[in-house]
Coordinates of C-alpha atoms in Angstrom, one line a residue:
Chain F
X1 CA 0.0 0.0 0.0
X2 CA 1.3 3.5 -0.9
X3 CA 2.3 5.7 2.0
X4 CA 2.2 9.5 2.3
X5 CA 5.3 11.0 4.1
X6 CA 4.8 14.4 5.6
X7 CA 8.0 16.3 6.5
X8 CA 8.7 19.8 7.7
X9 CA 11.6 21.5 9.4
X10 CA 13.1 25.0 10.2
X11 CA 14.8 26.4 7.1
X12 CA 16.3 29.8 6.5
X13 CA 16.3 29.7 2.7
X14 CA 16.9 30.0 -0.1
X15 CA 13.2 30.0 -1.1
X16 CA 11.2 30.3 -4.3
X17 CA 13.1 30.4 -7.6
X18 CA 16.4 30.6 -5.9
X19 CA 15.6 27.4 -4.0
X20 CA 14.5 25.8 -7.2
X21 CA 17.8 26.7 -8.9
X22 CA 19.9 25.5 -5.9
X23 CA 18.1 22.2 -5.4
X24 CA 17.0 21.0 -8.9
X25 CA 19.8 18.4 -8.9
X26 CA 18.6 17.1 -5.6
X27 CA 15.1 17.0 -6.9
X28 CA 16.1 14.8 -9.9
X29 CA 18.0 12.5 -7.5
X30 CA 14.9 12.1 -5.3
X31 CA 12.9 10.8 -8.2
X32 CA 15.4 7.9 -8.4
X33 CA 14.9 6.8 -4.7
X34 CA 13.5 3.3 -4.2
X35 CA 9.7 3.4 -4.1
X36 CA 9.4 7.1 -4.9
X37 CA 6.2 8.1 -6.6
X38 CA 5.9 11.9 -6.2
X39 CA 6.8 14.9 -4.0
X40 CA 5.2 18.3 -3.5
X41 CA 7.9 20.8 -2.2
X42 CA 6.6 23.1 0.6
X43 CA 8.1 26.4 1.9
X44 CA 7.2 29.3 4.1
X45 CA 9.7 32.1 4.0
X46 CA 7.8 34.2 6.6
X47 CA 7.8 31.3 9.2
X48 CA 11.2 30.1 8.1
X49 CA 10.1 26.5 7.4
X50 CA 10.2 24.1 4.5
X51 CA 9.3 20.5 3.9
X52 CA 7.7 18.1 1.5
X53 CA 4.7 15.9 1.0
X54 CA 5.8 12.6 -0.6
X55 CA 4.1 9.4 -1.8
X56 CA 6.1 6.2 -1.7
X57 CA 5.2 2.7 -2.8
X58 CA 5.6 1.1 0.7
X59 CA 6.1 1.9 4.4
X60 CA 9.6 0.5 4.1
X61 CA 10.7 2.8 1.3
X62 CA 9.1 5.8 2.9
X63 CA 11.0 5.0 6.2
X64 CA 14.3 4.4 4.4
X65 CA 14.0 7.7 2.5
X66 CA 13.1 9.5 5.7
X67 CA 16.2 8.3 7.4
X68 CA 18.4 9.2 4.5
X69 CA 16.8 12.7 4.1
X70 CA 17.0 13.4 7.9
X71 CA 20.8 12.6 7.8
X72 CA 21.2 14.9 4.8
X73 CA 19.3 17.7 6.5
X74 CA 21.4 17.3 9.6
X75 CA 24.5 17.8 7.5
X76 CA 22.9 21.1 6.4
X77 CA 22.4 22.2 10.0
X78 CA 18.7 21.1 10.3
X79 CA 18.5 19.4 13.8
X80 CA 14.8 18.9 14.2
X81 CA 12.7 17.3 11.4
X82 CA 9.0 16.7 12.0
X83 CA 7.9 13.6 10.1
X84 CA 4.7 11.5 10.0
X85 CA 3.8 8.6 7.7
X86 CA 0.1 8.1 6.8
X87 CA -2.1 6.0 4.6
X88 CA -4.2 7.8 2.1
X89 CA -8.0 7.4 2.3
X90 CA -8.5 7.1 -1.5
X91 CA -12.3 7.0 -1.4
X92 CA -12.6 10.3 0.5
X93 CA -9.7 11.8 -1.5
X94 CA -11.5 11.0 -4.8
X95 CA -14.5 13.0 -3.5
X96 CA -12.2 16.0 -2.7
X97 CA -10.5 15.9 -6.1
X98 CA -7.1 14.6 -5.3
X99 CA -6.3 10.9 -5.3
X100 CA -2.8 10.0 -4.4
X101 CA -2.2 8.5 -7.9
X102 CA -3.9 9.1 -11.2
X103 CA -4.6 5.5 -12.0
Chain Y
X1 CA -1.0 32.4 -4.8
X2 CA -2.3 28.9 -3.8
X3 CA -1.5 27.7 -0.3
X4 CA -1.0 24.2 0.9
X5 CA -2.5 23.5 4.3
X6 CA -1.1 20.5 6.3
X7 CA -3.2 19.3 9.2
X8 CA -2.9 16.3 11.5
X9 CA -4.4 15.4 14.9
X10 CA -5.0 12.5 17.3
X11 CA -7.9 10.4 16.0
X12 CA -9.3 7.1 17.3
X13 CA -11.2 6.1 14.1
X14 CA -13.1 5.0 12.2
X15 CA -10.4 4.5 9.6
X16 CA -10.4 3.2 6.0
X17 CA -13.6 2.2 4.3
X18 CA -15.6 2.8 7.5
X19 CA -14.2 6.3 7.8
X20 CA -15.0 6.9 4.1
X21 CA -18.6 5.8 4.7
X22 CA -19.0 7.9 7.8
X23 CA -17.4 11.1 6.3
X24 CA -18.4 11.2 2.7
X25 CA -21.0 13.8 3.3
X26 CA -18.4 16.0 5.0
X27 CA -16.1 15.4 2.1
X28 CA -18.7 16.7 -0.4
X29 CA -19.3 19.7 1.8
X30 CA -15.5 20.5 2.0
X31 CA -15.4 20.8 -1.8
X32 CA -17.8 23.7 -1.5
X33 CA -15.6 25.7 0.9
X34 CA -14.4 29.1 -0.4
X35 CA -11.1 28.8 -2.2
X36 CA -11.0 25.0 -2.0
X37 CA -9.0 23.2 -4.7
X38 CA -8.2 19.7 -3.4
X39 CA -7.7 17.6 -0.3
X40 CA -5.8 14.3 0.3
X41 CA -7.2 12.5 3.3
X42 CA -4.5 11.0 5.6
X43 CA -4.9 8.4 8.3
X44 CA -2.8 6.2 10.5
X45 CA -4.7 3.6 12.5
X46 CA -1.6 2.3 14.3
X47 CA -0.5 5.7 15.5
X48 CA -4.1 6.8 16.0
X49 CA -3.7 9.9 13.9
X50 CA -5.5 11.4 10.9
X51 CA -5.4 14.6 8.9
X52 CA -5.3 16.1 5.5
X53 CA -3.2 17.9 2.9
X54 CA -5.2 20.7 1.2
X55 CA -4.7 23.2 -1.5
X56 CA -6.6 26.5 -1.3
X57 CA -6.6 29.5 -3.6
X58 CA -5.3 32.0 -1.1
X59 CA -3.8 32.3 2.4
X60 CA -7.1 33.8 3.6
X61 CA -9.3 31.0 2.5
X62 CA -6.8 28.4 3.9
X63 CA -6.8 30.2 7.2
X64 CA -10.6 30.5 7.3
X65 CA -11.1 26.8 6.6
X66 CA -8.5 25.9 9.3
X67 CA -10.5 27.9 11.9
X68 CA -13.7 26.3 10.8
X69 CA -12.2 22.8 10.7
X70 CA -10.5 23.2 14.1
X71 CA -13.8 24.2 15.7
X72 CA -15.5 21.2 14.1
X73 CA -12.8 18.9 15.4
X74 CA -13.0 20.3 18.8
X75 CA -16.7 19.5 18.9
X76 CA -15.7 15.9 18.0
X77 CA -13.3 15.9 21.0
X78 CA -10.1 16.6 19.2
X79 CA -8.3 19.2 21.3
X80 CA -4.9 19.5 19.6
X81 CA -4.7 20.2 15.9
X82 CA -1.3 20.5 14.3
X83 CA -1.5 22.8 11.3
X84 CA 0.9 24.6 9.0
X85 CA 0.4 26.6 5.8
X86 CA 3.0 26.6 3.1
X87 CA 3.7 27.9 -0.4
X88 CA 4.3 25.2 -3.0
X89 CA 7.6 25.4 -4.9
X90 CA 6.1 24.5 -8.3
X91 CA 9.4 24.3 -10.2
X92 CA 10.8 21.7 -7.9
X93 CA 7.5 19.9 -7.6
X94 CA 7.3 19.6 -11.4
X95 CA 10.7 17.8 -11.4
X96 CA 9.4 15.4 -8.7
X97 CA 6.2 14.6 -10.6
X98 CA 3.5 16.4 -8.6
X99 CA 2.6 20.0 -9.3
X100 CA 0.0 21.3 -7.0
X101 CA -2.4 21.8 -9.9
X102 CA -2.7 20.3 -13.3
X103 CA -2.7 23.4 -15.3

């Protein structure tokens, strides 16, 4: 069953197009992670936070990515990462116009 | 600019198809909220948590919905709601296969 991974953490930038320019190589590499399906990149320059909403094929691949990403963020000085893993309720999400996959 | 609203809270169920059956009327009503674009419904029966990832047209409509939903959850006995509002980095999300909108 696909799992949704929700991550956020304190982040001082860059944001927006500058962030996109700096992290596009990372973005490409993330698409090659085992079990990766998609990621929405989140950012809040005013609150100095960033994160991501991900879909992975399994709990195991979501968990493995979370560990890898948490270690990478720690190297970048991010000490505290908030992370939760969820199932998606596809029946309700269909009603509210966003299934986790377009199948 | 569209805003992503990330919500989660303690929840003891129902989950899965039982949750879908119980809350489908609510799901339909959410699609009629001002500024609503989409919602992914999240749930974790093992951790006893649930929530949602939403996209709204504006910060104001996201904030207004959050206040309404928090009050509704409180009536259902949910005291603590974790909520954050983010921008979506569309350039990076395009690379990772999930833009916030299909435009």
